[in-house]
Coordinates of C-alpha atoms in Angstrom, one line a residue:
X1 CA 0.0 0.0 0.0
X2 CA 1.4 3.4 -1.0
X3 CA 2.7 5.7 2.4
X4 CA 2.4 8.8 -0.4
X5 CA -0.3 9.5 -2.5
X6 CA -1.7 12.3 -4.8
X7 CA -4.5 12.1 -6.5
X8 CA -6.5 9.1 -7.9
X9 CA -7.1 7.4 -10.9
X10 CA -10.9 7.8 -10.7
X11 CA -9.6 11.9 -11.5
X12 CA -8.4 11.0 -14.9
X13 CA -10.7 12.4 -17.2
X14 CA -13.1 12.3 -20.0
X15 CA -14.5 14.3 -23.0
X16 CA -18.3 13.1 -24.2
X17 CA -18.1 11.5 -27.4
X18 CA -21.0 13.4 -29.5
X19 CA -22.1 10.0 -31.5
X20 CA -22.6 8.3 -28.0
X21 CA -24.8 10.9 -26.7
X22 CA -27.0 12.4 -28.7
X23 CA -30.3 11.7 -26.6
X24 CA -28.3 11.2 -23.3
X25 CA -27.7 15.3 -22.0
X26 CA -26.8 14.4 -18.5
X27 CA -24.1 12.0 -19.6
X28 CA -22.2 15.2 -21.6
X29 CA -21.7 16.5 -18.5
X30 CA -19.2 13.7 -17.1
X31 CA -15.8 14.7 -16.4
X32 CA -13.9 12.0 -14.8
X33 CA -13.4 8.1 -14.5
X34 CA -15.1 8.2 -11.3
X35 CA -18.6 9.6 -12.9
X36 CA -18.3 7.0 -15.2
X37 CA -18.6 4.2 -12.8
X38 CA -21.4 5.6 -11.0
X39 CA -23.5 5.7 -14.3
X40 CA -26.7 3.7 -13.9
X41 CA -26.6 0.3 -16.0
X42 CA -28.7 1.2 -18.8
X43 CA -25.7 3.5 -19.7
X44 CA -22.7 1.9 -18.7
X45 CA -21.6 1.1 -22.2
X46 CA -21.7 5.0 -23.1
X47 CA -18.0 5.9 -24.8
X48 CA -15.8 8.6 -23.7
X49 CA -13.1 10.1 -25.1
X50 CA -10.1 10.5 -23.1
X51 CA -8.9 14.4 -22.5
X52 CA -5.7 15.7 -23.6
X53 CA -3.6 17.9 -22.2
X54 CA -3.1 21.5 -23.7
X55 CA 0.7 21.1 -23.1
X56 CA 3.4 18.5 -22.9
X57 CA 4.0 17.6 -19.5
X58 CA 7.0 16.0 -17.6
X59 CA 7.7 14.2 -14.0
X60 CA 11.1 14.0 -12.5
X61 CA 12.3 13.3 -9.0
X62 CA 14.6 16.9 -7.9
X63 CA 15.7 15.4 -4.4
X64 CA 15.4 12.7 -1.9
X65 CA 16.1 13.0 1.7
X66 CA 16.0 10.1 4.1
X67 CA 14.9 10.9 7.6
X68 CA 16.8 10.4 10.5
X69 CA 13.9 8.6 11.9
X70 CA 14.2 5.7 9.0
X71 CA 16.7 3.8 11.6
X72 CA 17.4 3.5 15.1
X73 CA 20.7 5.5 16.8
X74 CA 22.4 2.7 17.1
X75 CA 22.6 1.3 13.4
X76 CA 23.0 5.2 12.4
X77 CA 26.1 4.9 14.4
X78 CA 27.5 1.6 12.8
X79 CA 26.0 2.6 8.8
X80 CA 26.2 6.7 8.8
X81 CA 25.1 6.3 5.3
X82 CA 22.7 4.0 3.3
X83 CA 22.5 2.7 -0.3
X84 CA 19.5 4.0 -1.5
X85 CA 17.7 3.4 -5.3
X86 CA 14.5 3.9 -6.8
X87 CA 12.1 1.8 -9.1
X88 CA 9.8 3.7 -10.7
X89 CA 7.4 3.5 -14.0
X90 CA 4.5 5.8 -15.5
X91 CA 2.0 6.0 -17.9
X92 CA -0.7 7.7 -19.5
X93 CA -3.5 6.1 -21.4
X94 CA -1.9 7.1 -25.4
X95 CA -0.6 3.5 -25.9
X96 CA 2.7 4.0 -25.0
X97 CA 4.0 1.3 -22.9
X98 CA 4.8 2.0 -19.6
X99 CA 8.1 4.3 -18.8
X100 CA 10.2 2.5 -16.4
X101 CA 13.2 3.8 -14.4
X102 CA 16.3 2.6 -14.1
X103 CA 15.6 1.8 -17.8
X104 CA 17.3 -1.5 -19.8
X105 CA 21.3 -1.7 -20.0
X106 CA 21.6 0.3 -16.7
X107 CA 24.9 -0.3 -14.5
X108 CA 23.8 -1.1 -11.1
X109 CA 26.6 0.8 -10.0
X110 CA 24.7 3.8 -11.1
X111 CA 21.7 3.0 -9.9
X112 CA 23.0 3.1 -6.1
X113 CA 23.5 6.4 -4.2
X114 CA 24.7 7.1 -0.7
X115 CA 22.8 9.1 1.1
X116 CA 23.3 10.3 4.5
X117 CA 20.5 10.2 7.3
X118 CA 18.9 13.9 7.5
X119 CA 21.0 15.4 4.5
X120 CA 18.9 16.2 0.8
X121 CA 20.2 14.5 -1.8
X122 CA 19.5 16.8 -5.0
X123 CA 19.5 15.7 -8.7
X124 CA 20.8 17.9 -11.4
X125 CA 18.7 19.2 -14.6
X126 CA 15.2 18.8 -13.8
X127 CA 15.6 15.3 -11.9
X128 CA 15.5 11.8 -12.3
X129 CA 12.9 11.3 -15.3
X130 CA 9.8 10.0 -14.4
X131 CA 7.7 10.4 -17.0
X132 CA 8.8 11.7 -20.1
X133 CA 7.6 15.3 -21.4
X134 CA 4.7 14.5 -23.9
X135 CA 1.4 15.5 -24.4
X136 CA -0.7 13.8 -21.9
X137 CA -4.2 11.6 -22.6
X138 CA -6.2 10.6 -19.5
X139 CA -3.5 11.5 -17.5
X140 CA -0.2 10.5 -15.8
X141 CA 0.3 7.8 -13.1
X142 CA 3.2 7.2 -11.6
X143 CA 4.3 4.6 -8.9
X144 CA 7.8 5.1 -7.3
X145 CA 9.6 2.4 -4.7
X146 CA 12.1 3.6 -2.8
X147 CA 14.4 0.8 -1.3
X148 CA 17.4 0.6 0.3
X149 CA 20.2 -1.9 -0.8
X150 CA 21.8 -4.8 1.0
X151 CA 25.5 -5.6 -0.3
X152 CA 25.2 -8.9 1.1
X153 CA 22.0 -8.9 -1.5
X154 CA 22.0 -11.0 -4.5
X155 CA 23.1 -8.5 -7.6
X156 CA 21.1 -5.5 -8.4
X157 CA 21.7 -6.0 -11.7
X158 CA 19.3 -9.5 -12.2
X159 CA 16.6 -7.6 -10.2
X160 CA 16.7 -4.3 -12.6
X161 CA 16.4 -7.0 -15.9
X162 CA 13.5 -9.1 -13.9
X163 CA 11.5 -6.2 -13.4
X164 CA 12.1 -4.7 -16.7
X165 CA 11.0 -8.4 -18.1
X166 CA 8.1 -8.2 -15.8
X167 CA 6.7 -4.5 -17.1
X168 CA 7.6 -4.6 -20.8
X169 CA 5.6 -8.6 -21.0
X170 CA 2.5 -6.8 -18.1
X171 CA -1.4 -6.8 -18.6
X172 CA -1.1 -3.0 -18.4
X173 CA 0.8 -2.5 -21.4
X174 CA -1.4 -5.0 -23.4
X175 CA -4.2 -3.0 -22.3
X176 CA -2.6 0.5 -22.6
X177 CA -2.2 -0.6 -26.5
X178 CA -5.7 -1.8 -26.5
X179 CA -7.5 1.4 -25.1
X180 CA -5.6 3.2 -27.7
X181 CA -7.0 1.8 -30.6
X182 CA -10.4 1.5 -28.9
X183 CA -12.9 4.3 -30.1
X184 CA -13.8 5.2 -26.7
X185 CA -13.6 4.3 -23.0
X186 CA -16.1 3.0 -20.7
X187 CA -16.5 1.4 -17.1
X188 CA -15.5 -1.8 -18.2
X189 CA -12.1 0.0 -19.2
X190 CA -11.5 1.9 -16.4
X191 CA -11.5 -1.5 -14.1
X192 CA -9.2 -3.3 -16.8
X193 CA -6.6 -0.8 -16.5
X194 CA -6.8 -0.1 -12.4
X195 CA -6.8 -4.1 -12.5
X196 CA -3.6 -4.5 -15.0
X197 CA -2.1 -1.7 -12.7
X198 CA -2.3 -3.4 -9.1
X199 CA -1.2 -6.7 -10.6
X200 CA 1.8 -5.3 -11.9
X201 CA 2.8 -3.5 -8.5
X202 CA 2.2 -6.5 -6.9
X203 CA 4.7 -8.1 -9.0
X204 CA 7.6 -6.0 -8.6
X205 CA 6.7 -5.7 -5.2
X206 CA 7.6 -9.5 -5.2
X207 CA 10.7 -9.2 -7.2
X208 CA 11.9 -6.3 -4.9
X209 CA 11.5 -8.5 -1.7
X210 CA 13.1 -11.9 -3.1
X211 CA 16.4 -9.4 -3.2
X212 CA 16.3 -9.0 0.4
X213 CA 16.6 -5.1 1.3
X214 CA 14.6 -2.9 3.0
X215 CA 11.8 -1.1 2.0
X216 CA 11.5 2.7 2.5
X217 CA 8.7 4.6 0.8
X218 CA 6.4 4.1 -2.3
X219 CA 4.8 7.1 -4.1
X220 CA 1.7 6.8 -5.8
X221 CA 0.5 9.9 -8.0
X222 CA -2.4 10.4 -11.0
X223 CA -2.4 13.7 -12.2
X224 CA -5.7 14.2 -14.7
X225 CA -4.7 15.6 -17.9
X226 CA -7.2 18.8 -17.7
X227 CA -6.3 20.3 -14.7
X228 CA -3.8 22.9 -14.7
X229 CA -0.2 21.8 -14.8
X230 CA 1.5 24.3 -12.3
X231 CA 5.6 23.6 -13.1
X232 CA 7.1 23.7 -10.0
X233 CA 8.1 21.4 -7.1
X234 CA 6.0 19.5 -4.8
X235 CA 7.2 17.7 -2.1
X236 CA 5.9 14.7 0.0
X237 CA 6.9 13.8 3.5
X238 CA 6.3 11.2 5.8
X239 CA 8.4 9.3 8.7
X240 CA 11.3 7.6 6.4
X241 CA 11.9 9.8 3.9
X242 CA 11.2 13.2 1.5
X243 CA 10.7 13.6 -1.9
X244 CA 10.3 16.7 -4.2
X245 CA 8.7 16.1 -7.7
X246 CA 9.1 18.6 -10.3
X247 CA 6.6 19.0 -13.3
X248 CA 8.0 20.9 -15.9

């Protein structure tokens, strides 16, 4: 279960396909995937088109900062620093297939950074690319782990290439490239992707535990692709750890 969230996936939204509702004025008016699943039965196979964003729109993670809190005094003592990486992938709903950092052909050894309890880690340009700068349908969602690593693990490098395995051959990216050539979405869709989603965290999840190190934090963010995209940072705190997004 995400320990940081913003926003939904219900808040992804819609645009009232004219040929769908012709006789059906109430149904223009629905904006997001959560209206769509309340609709009554006798509509629930109205199409929607997706919304897309006015302007290409980018994720990145700016800086990290693990709490001081994440481990007792004692181990601070014996480990002043900690291995940290991230896992994270995105998507929206234009059928591309699902971004996913570290990436393929990665070093390990770049993957890694020390970080000191209490100290911010910052990342240079606009940050560790989460999602990369496109025009946006639906919406973004983006799930980062953040994890700490073991050296007495077994190698980093085999988990990066399982989980890369496990994304590129997911459910979600099969039905990413399906709601893409569909003409529209409906309720059924909405529960195929939130489905295809879960199972795929669940899975990487797995893969992440089978190494053997500690998790610290997961982010979970949907960000609907007609609200207003205010560039900036954001930042997220809780009892292990920091994080600053920046959209740009």
């Amino acid at each position: 279960m995400a320990l940081i969230t913003e926003g939904s996936i219900k808040n992804f939204t819609i645009e009232a396909n004219t040929e769908s509702h012709l006789k059906n004025d109430a149904s223009r008016k629905l904006r997001s995937f959560f209206e769509l699943e309340e609709l009554s039965a006798d509509n629930k196979n109205l199409n929607y088109e997706l919304s897309v964003s006015e302007e290409k729109r980018g994720l990145a993670l700016k800086s990290f900062k693990l709490n001081k809190s994440f481990e007792d005094f004692i181990s601070t003592i014996f480990n002043p620093s900690n291995e940290i990486y991230f896992i994270a992938w995105s998507y929206d709903l234009s059928g591309q297939p699902v971004h996913y950092y570290p990436g393929e052909g990665i070093n390990p050894q770049d993957v890694v950074i020390n970080v000191k309890k209490g100290k911010l880690t910052e990342f240079i340009g606009d940050g560790i690319n989460l999602f990369p700068k496109r025009q946006v349908k639906g919406g973004i969602a983006v799930r980062l782990f953040i994890w700490e690593s073991d050296q007495k693990s077994r190698d980093l490098g085999e988990t990066l290439v399982n989980i890369s395995n496990a994304i590129s051959e997911s459910e979600l990216n099969n039905v990413l490239s399906l709601v893409s050539l569909a003409t529209g979405v409906t309720g059924v869709t909405i529960n195929l992707i939130e489905k295809a989603a879960l199972e795929l965290t669940k899975v990487i999840g797995t893969i992440l535990k089978m190494d053997k190190n500690d998790y610290v934090d997961l982010f979970e963010g949907y960000y609907a692709a007609d609200t207003e995209w205010k560039k900036g940072l954001d930042s997220y705190t809780r009892e292990s750890s920091e994080i600053t997004l920046n959209k740009y």
